[in-house]
Amino acid sequence: MTNHLGDMQFSKFILIIGANPAVNHPVGMVHILRAKEAGAKIVCVDPHFSKTAAKADEYVRIRAGTDVAFIYGMINYIVENKLYDEKYLKERVYGYEEIFKEAKKYPLSEVANITGISVDTIKRVAREMAQAKPASLIWNQGLTQHTVGTNNTRIMPILQLILGNIGKNGGGVNILRGHDNVQGASDMGNLSETLPGYYGLGESAWRHFCKHWRIDYDWMQKRFKSKAMMEKPGYALSTWRFGVLDEQNFNNNANTELKALVVIGNGISTTSLLDKTKAALDKMELVVFIDPYVNDVAVITDRKDNLFLLPAASQMETSGSVAATNRAYQWRYQVIKPMFECREDHEILFDLAERLGFKEEYQRSLYAIAKQDGRNEFIWPDDATTEMAQSIRSIALQGMSAKRLKSHCDNWHMFDKVTLKGYGPMKDQYYGLPWPCWSEKHPGTPVMYNDTIPVMQGGMGFRVNWGIKAPDGTNMLSPRKLPHSKLAGHPAITADNIEEVLGIKLSAKEKEATKGTSFSTGMNNILVEKALEAGVCPYGNGKARMIVWDWFDKIPHHREPLHSIRQDLVGKYPTFPDKKDLFRANVRFESEQKKDWKKNYPLNLLTGRLVAHMGTGTETRSAKYLAELYHTMFAEIHPNTAFKLGINDGDDVWVYGVGGTRILVKAKHSFRVDEESVFLPQNFSGIYSGENLIDRYPEGTKPYAVGEAASLVVGYGYDYNTACPETKAGLCRVEKA
Ligand SMILES: Nc1nc2c(c(=O)[nH]1)N[C@H]1C(S)=C(S)[C@@H](COP(=O)(O)OP(=O)(O)OC[C@H]3O[C@@H](n4cnc5c(=O)[nH]c(N)nc54)[C@H](O)[C@@H]3O)O[C@H]1N2
Ligand SMILES: Nc1nc2c(c(=O)[nH]1)N[C@H]1C(S)=C(S)[C@@H](COP(=O)(O)OP(=O)(O)OC[C@H]3O[C@@H](n4cnc5c(=O)[nH]c(N)nc54)[C@H](O)[C@@H]3O)O[C@H]1N2
Ligand SMILES: [Mo]
């Protein structure tokens, strides 16, 4: 999120596309409704008439998986009518001419044909959004869970840059995050392609963390089969099954089949191809769940031994920092001590490290940090927070000490809920110190990329991350200066360039202390402090780029979903070529799309969430009153379609997925879907293809409601870059049971 929830109250227009905050972010939705009360127009673009659509000024129904085409239609109209922000583009953006050229390939009649949205509507939304200053853009999983998920998430900021809306209060691209602390999970690198802080997996990233963890780099390398494997992205949540089931994929994993799985805090029955997950779990040698509840997949697998459930403490029974959707960190105090035999996650992981023989190395930096403070024992989680602050400088967590975060929590009432500004003892700080937070004196950054305020008030240009020259020779530095700085565009600050770039001299001691490092890789904050003194942002001041020169789609293109209801458009807008070794799996694109899927699976399959349940529903279906609100899994189907299929409201129906799997659910007649679509909620588990598994839950742990998991019928299909499953655009068939 470039901005934050309260900031939306400054918006004059809010485009919500592929998100349903009324259901999924009901507290955040309050700010959107406040903006509406103050006169902002709210437009919701969604294939499903959601609760957010019901609250919007205008609902625009779009065919799932066609958002890129819709936005190009808007850009086409904006360019024709010169509604773009020319000064902003010239000064701050690289590659927009290419996008303008591409938009010409999307005449509005063609966009209407692809998306199902009328030409008049495309024009009106484009004009109103362009004329409203500022306009905000919100998205979430409706855009990411597609083969073109990355293209979707690129075209949206491109639109906002064209309108000059990034770096402004009330503007920005505002991606509403999922789980509690999911932003923190990604900041901490709980992803298989990077170490914490988005440093990547290259040798320099490993060396950086080895230094902070006080680990010998060679020792670390020996933990891996080879240096190449150490630096190679691992399996993803969506691809690991192929590493158990499919020999071809073992090659990508150093010819090794996966034998054991430890699941900590994930309800894996929500991942598509649940039948493959089950087959993989049945085959492995060891499966461990670390969870406060019985993970629903533990009852889906047929395995009889070597299946362990380790009871984890809940968030109420533990403490530490968590990151909110706007990059702000908050301290969470323990409410009660862990009950019964459950233990905090980190305690379980410390024990695991001990059994694996590296507990001393695992905890070494915590002891080193305690020692800096004159203690022999480390304090959890405070010293771990210090470790984060010391090592994660790429996104600048260095201003976030445990002490500072606790003071924000203790003085919660001293912050403005709309601007996040602090008062009294919290003056000159923003709530939660949204990153980048460059030093203990920095206030945090509530709105990113605002280059009209000084760096010490959260100002910055765009990050210089891809060199100072584009491959075509264009200068990638911004001609603009931050207030209080003498310097226009400049590269990221390193020990090698600091004297030249800032025009200063380092002392011999400072030189020694920063040798060979950059603003993001040092063991101290010297380079950063010098940049701040000069009034510049340590990561440079560059242009945003609209072209990713080393990707397959250098600029976003519309590509039909893998299983498309519009077979007639597949020829013109084909998917990607098949891809080898995407998170260690060989993934089918073109070869999968080629078949005539529509013949047997004539309906669009949409999935989304219910307000009373969370994720798998493991936790919420175990809460009596929430289970009462939604207790039965259902499929929404348009009455006209249902009539043709002989299905009454409340009938049992089989929904078939393109993989040949099926689920047994209740039909719900609904106008929220169009005649060509079926909607399934994603929050159920515990019934598997007609078989109720409730008796497999250990005594005392049975949920109050169980239901079929949508992920059993969601089709094969992955984002070309991230391997996120295509759960938001697929096909299905419905039959009366
Ligand atoms: N009550 C509740 N709250 C939750 C969750 C929960 O399970 N329950 N889950 C949390 C998590 S982990 C997450 S990630 C977030 C998710 O938050 P959201 O992304 O808001 O969740 P969804 O309901 O899955 O999908 C949003 C909307 O995208 C629409 N959509 C589907 N396909 C397309 C498409 O091709 N184009 C467009 N424009 N729209 C499309 C769907 O119809 C749906 O209305 O919610 C979080 N909050
Ligand atoms: N069809 C379809 N499928 C989807 C989606 C969709 O929109 N449509 N959305 C996708 C998305 S965005 C998501 S995030 C996933 C849902 O994400 P999941 O991770 O599958 O959902 P949750 O139910 O939140 O699972 C969290 C698990 O962690 C456990 N847990 C809770 N607190 C703790 C703790 O402190 N420690 C430990 N160790 N465990 C804990 C819970 O009991 C639960 O078992 O679904 C994905 N799948
Ligand atoms: Mo999520």
Short mmCIF file of N, CA, C and O and ligand atoms in Angstrom, two decimals, residues 140-142 144-145 178-180 182 237 263-272 289-296 310-318 332 343-345 348 605-609 613-621 680-683 709-714 724-728, ligand 2:
data_model
loop_
_atom_site.label_atom_id
_atom_site.label_comp_id
_atom_site.label_asym_id
_atom_site.label_seq_id
_atom_site.Cartn_x
_atom_site.Cartn_y
_atom_site.Cartn_z
N ASN A 140 -7.16 -6.09 -4.54
CA ASN A 140 -6.69 -7.20 -3.72
C ASN A 140 -6.72 -8.46 -4.56
O ASN A 140 -6.40 -8.42 -5.73
N GLN A 141 -7.21 -9.56 -4.00
CA GLN A 141 -7.03 -10.86 -4.65
C GLN A 141 -7.80 -11.01 -5.95
O GLN A 141 -7.50 -11.90 -6.75
N GLY A 142 -8.80 -10.18 -6.19
CA GLY A 142 -9.51 -10.24 -7.47
C GLY A 142 -8.57 -9.97 -8.63
O GLY A 142 -8.85 -10.33 -9.78
N THR A 144 -4.89 -10.51 -8.24
CA THR A 144 -3.62 -11.25 -8.18
C THR A 144 -3.76 -12.73 -8.53
O THR A 144 -2.82 -13.31 -9.07
N GLN A 145 -4.93 -13.32 -8.25
CA GLN A 145 -5.05 -14.76 -8.44
C GLN A 145 -5.41 -15.11 -9.88
O GLN A 145 -6.49 -15.65 -10.17
N GLY A 178 -4.02 -9.33 3.24
CA GLY A 178 -4.90 -10.40 3.67
C GLY A 178 -4.89 -10.66 5.15
O GLY A 178 -5.59 -10.00 5.92
N HIS A 179 -4.07 -11.61 5.58
CA HIS A 179 -4.03 -11.98 6.98
C HIS A 179 -3.48 -10.86 7.86
O HIS A 179 -2.71 -10.03 7.41
N ASP A 180 -3.81 -10.97 9.12
CA ASP A 180 -3.12 -10.24 10.16
C ASP A 180 -1.63 -10.50 9.97
O ASP A 180 -1.19 -11.64 9.87
N VAL A 182 0.29 -10.23 7.39
CA VAL A 182 0.80 -10.79 6.13
C VAL A 182 1.86 -9.85 5.54
O VAL A 182 2.83 -10.28 4.93
N LEU A 237 4.15 -22.33 -2.03
CA LEU A 237 2.97 -22.97 -1.44
C LEU A 237 2.15 -23.67 -2.52
O LEU A 237 1.54 -24.71 -2.29
N VAL A 263 4.03 -27.73 8.29
CA VAL A 263 3.11 -26.64 7.98
C VAL A 263 2.93 -25.80 9.24
O VAL A 263 2.47 -26.31 10.26
N ILE A 264 3.32 -24.55 9.19
CA ILE A 264 3.21 -23.70 10.37
C ILE A 264 2.37 -22.48 10.02
O ILE A 264 2.80 -21.61 9.28
N GLY A 265 1.13 -22.47 10.51
CA GLY A 265 0.26 -21.30 10.32
C GLY A 265 -0.28 -21.16 8.92
O GLY A 265 -0.45 -20.05 8.43
N ASN A 266 -0.56 -22.23 8.27
CA ASN A 266 -1.19 -22.13 6.95
C ASN A 266 -2.25 -23.21 6.82
O ASN A 266 -2.04 -24.36 7.17
N GLY A 267 -3.41 -22.82 6.28
CA GLY A 267 -4.49 -23.79 6.09
C GLY A 267 -4.43 -24.32 4.68
O GLY A 267 -5.14 -23.86 3.81
N ILE A 268 -3.56 -25.28 4.42
CA ILE A 268 -3.24 -25.60 3.02
C ILE A 268 -4.40 -26.19 2.23
O ILE A 268 -4.28 -26.38 1.04
N SER A 269 -5.55 -26.44 2.88
CA SER A 269 -6.68 -26.91 2.07
C SER A 269 -7.28 -25.79 1.24
O SER A 269 -8.19 -26.03 0.44
N THR A 270 -6.80 -24.56 1.39
CA THR A 270 -7.28 -23.47 0.53
C THR A 270 -6.46 -23.34 -0.75
O THR A 270 -6.77 -22.49 -1.59
N THR A 271 -5.43 -24.13 -0.92
CA THR A 271 -4.63 -24.04 -2.15
C THR A 271 -5.27 -24.89 -3.24
O THR A 271 -5.73 -26.00 -2.97
N SER A 272 -5.30 -24.36 -4.46
CA SER A 272 -5.96 -25.07 -5.56
C SER A 272 -5.38 -26.47 -5.74
O SER A 272 -4.30 -26.77 -5.25
N PHE A 289 1.94 -30.59 11.48
CA PHE A 289 1.20 -29.34 11.51
C PHE A 289 1.46 -28.63 12.84
O PHE A 289 1.33 -29.24 13.91
N ILE A 290 1.83 -27.36 12.75
CA ILE A 290 2.02 -26.55 13.96
C ILE A 290 0.91 -25.52 13.93
O ILE A 290 0.92 -24.61 13.10
N ASP A 291 -0.09 -25.70 14.76
CA ASP A 291 -1.34 -24.94 14.58
C ASP A 291 -2.13 -24.97 15.88
O ASP A 291 -2.15 -25.99 16.56
N PRO A 292 -2.83 -23.88 16.24
CA PRO A 292 -3.67 -23.94 17.44
C PRO A 292 -4.90 -24.83 17.24
O PRO A 292 -5.52 -25.27 18.19
N TYR A 293 -5.27 -25.05 15.98
CA TYR A 293 -6.45 -25.88 15.66
C TYR A 293 -6.00 -27.12 14.91
O TYR A 293 -4.85 -27.22 14.50
N VAL A 294 -6.94 -28.03 14.70
CA VAL A 294 -6.63 -29.18 13.84
C VAL A 294 -6.72 -28.67 12.40
O VAL A 294 -7.79 -28.30 11.93
N ASN A 295 -5.60 -28.62 11.74
CA ASN A 295 -5.57 -28.16 10.35
C ASN A 295 -6.47 -29.09 9.53
O ASN A 295 -6.36 -30.31 9.63
N ASP A 296 -7.34 -28.51 8.70
CA ASP A 296 -8.33 -29.34 8.00
C ASP A 296 -7.70 -30.39 7.09
O ASP A 296 -8.30 -31.43 6.83
N LEU A 310 1.21 -30.38 16.36
CA LEU A 310 1.85 -29.71 17.50
C LEU A 310 1.04 -28.47 17.85
O LEU A 310 0.91 -27.57 17.02
N PRO A 311 0.45 -28.45 19.03
CA PRO A 311 -0.43 -27.33 19.36
C PRO A 311 0.34 -26.02 19.56
O PRO A 311 1.21 -25.93 20.42
N ALA A 312 0.02 -25.03 18.72
CA ALA A 312 0.70 -23.73 18.81
C ALA A 312 -0.17 -22.77 19.62
O ALA A 312 -1.39 -22.88 19.65
N ALA A 313 0.50 -21.82 20.26
CA ALA A 313 -0.23 -20.78 20.99
C ALA A 313 -0.88 -19.83 19.98
O ALA A 313 -0.39 -19.66 18.86
N SER A 314 -1.97 -19.21 20.39
CA SER A 314 -2.64 -18.25 19.51
C SER A 314 -2.01 -16.87 19.69
O SER A 314 -1.17 -16.67 20.57
N GLN A 315 -2.46 -15.90 18.90
CA GLN A 315 -1.86 -14.57 18.99
C GLN A 315 -2.09 -13.91 20.35
O GLN A 315 -1.33 -13.05 20.75
N MET A 316 -3.14 -14.31 21.05
CA MET A 316 -3.41 -13.74 22.37
C MET A 316 -2.37 -14.21 23.39
O MET A 316 -2.19 -13.61 24.43
N GLU A 317 -1.73 -15.35 23.08
CA GLU A 317 -0.81 -15.97 24.04
C GLU A 317 0.65 -15.66 23.73
O GLU A 317 1.54 -16.29 24.29
N THR A 318 0.85 -14.73 22.81
CA THR A 318 2.23 -14.41 22.44
C THR A 318 2.36 -12.91 22.24
O THR A 318 1.37 -12.18 22.35
N ARG A 332 2.35 -5.91 19.94
CA ARG A 332 1.22 -6.65 20.50
C ARG A 332 1.69 -7.30 21.79
O ARG A 332 2.66 -8.06 21.78
N ARG A 343 2.30 -24.23 22.84
CA ARG A 343 3.54 -23.46 23.00
C ARG A 343 3.63 -22.40 21.91
O ARG A 343 3.08 -22.57 20.82
N GLU A 344 4.39 -21.34 22.21
CA GLU A 344 4.55 -20.29 21.21
C GLU A 344 5.36 -20.81 20.03
O GLU A 344 6.25 -21.64 20.21
N ASP A 345 5.05 -20.29 18.82
CA ASP A 345 5.71 -20.78 17.61
C ASP A 345 7.23 -20.77 17.71
O ASP A 345 7.89 -21.72 17.31
N ILE A 348 8.70 -23.65 19.63
CA ILE A 348 8.67 -24.90 18.85
C ILE A 348 9.81 -24.89 17.83
O ILE A 348 10.52 -25.88 17.65
N LEU A 605 -16.13 -19.88 -13.26
CA LEU A 605 -16.07 -20.20 -11.83
C LEU A 605 -15.41 -19.03 -11.09
O LEU A 605 -14.26 -18.69 -11.36
N LEU A 606 -16.16 -18.40 -10.20
CA LEU A 606 -15.64 -17.30 -9.38
C LEU A 606 -15.53 -17.76 -7.93
O LEU A 606 -16.36 -18.56 -7.49
N THR A 607 -14.52 -17.28 -7.22
CA THR A 607 -14.45 -17.60 -5.79
C THR A 607 -14.13 -16.33 -5.00
O THR A 607 -13.53 -15.40 -5.52
N GLY A 608 -14.55 -16.32 -3.74
CA GLY A 608 -14.29 -15.17 -2.88
C GLY A 608 -14.65 -15.52 -1.45
O GLY A 608 -14.79 -16.70 -1.11
N ARG A 609 -14.81 -14.48 -0.63
CA ARG A 609 -14.89 -14.72 0.80
C ARG A 609 -16.22 -14.35 1.44
O ARG A 609 -16.98 -13.56 0.89
N HIS A 613 -16.35 -15.78 7.99
CA HIS A 613 -15.29 -16.79 8.05
C HIS A 613 -13.97 -16.26 7.52
O HIS A 613 -13.94 -15.36 6.69
N MET A 614 -12.89 -16.87 8.01
CA MET A 614 -11.54 -16.43 7.64
C MET A 614 -10.76 -17.57 7.01
O MET A 614 -10.66 -18.65 7.60
N GLY A 615 -10.21 -17.33 5.80
CA GLY A 615 -9.34 -18.31 5.15
C GLY A 615 -10.03 -19.64 4.98
O GLY A 615 -11.13 -19.74 4.44
N THR A 616 -9.36 -20.70 5.43
CA THR A 616 -9.98 -22.03 5.41
C THR A 616 -11.25 -22.08 6.24
O THR A 616 -12.04 -23.00 6.11
N GLY A 617 -11.38 -21.13 7.17
CA GLY A 617 -12.49 -21.18 8.11
C GLY A 617 -12.16 -22.08 9.31
O GLY A 617 -13.01 -22.32 10.17
N THR A 618 -10.94 -22.56 9.36
CA THR A 618 -10.54 -23.47 10.45
C THR A 618 -10.87 -22.85 11.81
O THR A 618 -11.44 -23.50 12.68
N GLU A 619 -10.50 -21.58 11.95
CA GLU A 619 -10.72 -20.93 13.24
C GLU A 619 -12.18 -20.51 13.41
O GLU A 619 -12.79 -20.73 14.46
N THR A 620 -12.74 -19.90 12.34
CA THR A 620 -14.08 -19.32 12.49
C THR A 620 -15.19 -20.37 12.49
O THR A 620 -16.22 -20.17 13.12
N ARG A 621 -14.97 -21.49 11.81
CA ARG A 621 -15.99 -22.54 11.86
C ARG A 621 -15.92 -23.30 13.19
O ARG A 621 -16.77 -24.12 13.50
N LEU A 680 -18.37 -19.46 -5.73
CA LEU A 680 -18.18 -20.33 -4.56
C LEU A 680 -17.42 -19.56 -3.48
O LEU A 680 -16.40 -18.94 -3.77
N PRO A 681 -17.88 -19.63 -2.21
CA PRO A 681 -17.05 -19.07 -1.14
C PRO A 681 -15.86 -20.00 -0.89
O PRO A 681 -15.95 -21.20 -1.13
N GLN A 682 -14.73 -19.43 -0.42
CA GLN A 682 -13.52 -20.24 -0.25
C GLN A 682 -13.30 -20.67 1.19
O GLN A 682 -12.22 -21.15 1.50
N ASN A 683 -14.28 -20.46 2.07
CA ASN A 683 -14.01 -20.59 3.50
C ASN A 683 -14.42 -21.92 4.15
O ASN A 683 -14.58 -21.99 5.36
N ALA A 709 -14.42 -27.86 0.19
CA ALA A 709 -13.44 -26.80 -0.09
C ALA A 709 -13.50 -26.46 -1.58
O ALA A 709 -13.40 -27.34 -2.44
N ALA A 710 -13.64 -25.15 -1.87
CA ALA A 710 -13.66 -24.71 -3.27
C ALA A 710 -12.39 -25.14 -4.00
O ALA A 710 -12.40 -25.41 -5.20
N SER A 711 -11.30 -25.24 -3.24
CA SER A 711 -10.01 -25.53 -3.88
C SER A 711 -9.94 -26.93 -4.50
O SER A 711 -9.01 -27.22 -5.23
N LEU A 712 -10.94 -27.76 -4.23
CA LEU A 712 -10.94 -29.07 -4.90
C LEU A 712 -11.36 -28.94 -6.37
O LEU A 712 -11.02 -29.77 -7.19
N VAL A 713 -12.10 -27.89 -6.69
CA VAL A 713 -12.56 -27.76 -8.09
C VAL A 713 -11.95 -26.57 -8.83
O VAL A 713 -12.20 -26.38 -10.02
N VAL A 714 -11.18 -25.74 -8.11
CA VAL A 714 -10.50 -24.64 -8.79
C VAL A 714 -9.43 -25.24 -9.71
O VAL A 714 -8.73 -26.16 -9.31
N CYS A 724 1.25 -17.74 -8.18
CA CYS A 724 -0.02 -17.64 -7.43
C CYS A 724 -1.10 -18.37 -8.24
O CYS A 724 -1.22 -18.15 -9.44
N PRO A 725 -1.87 -19.25 -7.60
CA PRO A 725 -2.87 -20.01 -8.37
C PRO A 725 -3.96 -19.11 -8.97
O PRO A 725 -4.35 -18.11 -8.38
N GLU A 726 -4.43 -19.54 -10.14
CA GLU A 726 -5.50 -18.77 -10.81
C GLU A 726 -6.86 -19.20 -10.25
O GLU A 726 -7.61 -19.93 -10.89
N THR A 727 -7.15 -18.72 -9.05
CA THR A 727 -8.41 -19.12 -8.41
C THR A 727 -9.54 -18.16 -8.73
O THR A 727 -10.66 -18.38 -8.31
N LYS A 728 -9.24 -17.08 -9.45
CA LYS A 728 -10.28 -16.07 -9.69
C LYS A 728 -10.82 -16.07 -11.11
O LYS A 728 -11.62 -15.20 -11.45
N1 LIG B 2 -10.60 -20.54 -4.37
C1 LIG B 2 -9.86 -19.68 -3.68
N2 LIG B 2 -8.80 -20.13 -2.98
C2 LIG B 2 -8.05 -19.27 -2.26
C3 LIG B 2 -8.34 -17.89 -2.25
C4 LIG B 2 -9.47 -17.42 -2.98
O1 LIG B 2 -9.80 -16.23 -3.02
N3 LIG B 2 -10.19 -18.35 -3.70
N4 LIG B 2 -7.54 -17.03 -1.50
C5 LIG B 2 -6.17 -17.46 -1.16
C6 LIG B 2 -5.61 -16.64 -0.08
S1 LIG B 2 -5.33 -14.97 -0.43
C7 LIG B 2 -5.27 -17.12 1.14
S2 LIG B 2 -4.44 -16.10 2.24
C8 LIG B 2 -5.54 -18.52 1.48
C9 LIG B 2 -6.07 -18.68 2.89
O2 LIG B 2 -5.04 -18.82 3.71
P1 LIG B 2 -4.86 -19.99 4.77
O3 LIG B 2 -3.53 -19.84 5.34
O4 LIG B 2 -5.20 -21.28 4.14
O5 LIG B 2 -6.03 -19.61 5.79
P2 LIG B 2 -6.24 -19.64 7.33
O6 LIG B 2 -7.50 -20.34 7.58
O7 LIG B 2 -6.14 -18.26 7.83
O8 LIG B 2 -5.06 -20.55 7.86
C10 LIG B 2 -4.23 -20.20 8.85
C11 LIG B 2 -3.88 -21.43 9.70
O9 LIG B 2 -3.00 -20.96 10.72
C12 LIG B 2 -3.51 -21.33 12.00
N5 LIG B 2 -3.04 -20.31 12.97
C13 LIG B 2 -3.68 -19.21 13.44
N6 LIG B 2 -2.90 -18.54 14.33
C14 LIG B 2 -1.72 -19.22 14.41
C15 LIG B 2 -0.51 -19.02 15.16
O10 LIG B 2 -0.34 -18.05 15.90
N7 LIG B 2 0.48 -19.94 14.97
C16 LIG B 2 0.35 -21.01 14.13
N8 LIG B 2 1.35 -21.86 14.02
N9 LIG B 2 -0.79 -21.22 13.44
C17 LIG B 2 -1.81 -20.34 13.55
C18 LIG B 2 -5.01 -21.42 11.82
O11 LIG B 2 -5.59 -22.26 12.81
C19 LIG B 2 -5.10 -22.01 10.40
O12 LIG B 2 -5.04 -23.39 10.39
O13 LIG B 2 -6.53 -19.05 0.59
C20 LIG B 2 -6.13 -18.94 -0.76
N10 LIG B 2 -7.01 -19.76 -1.55
#
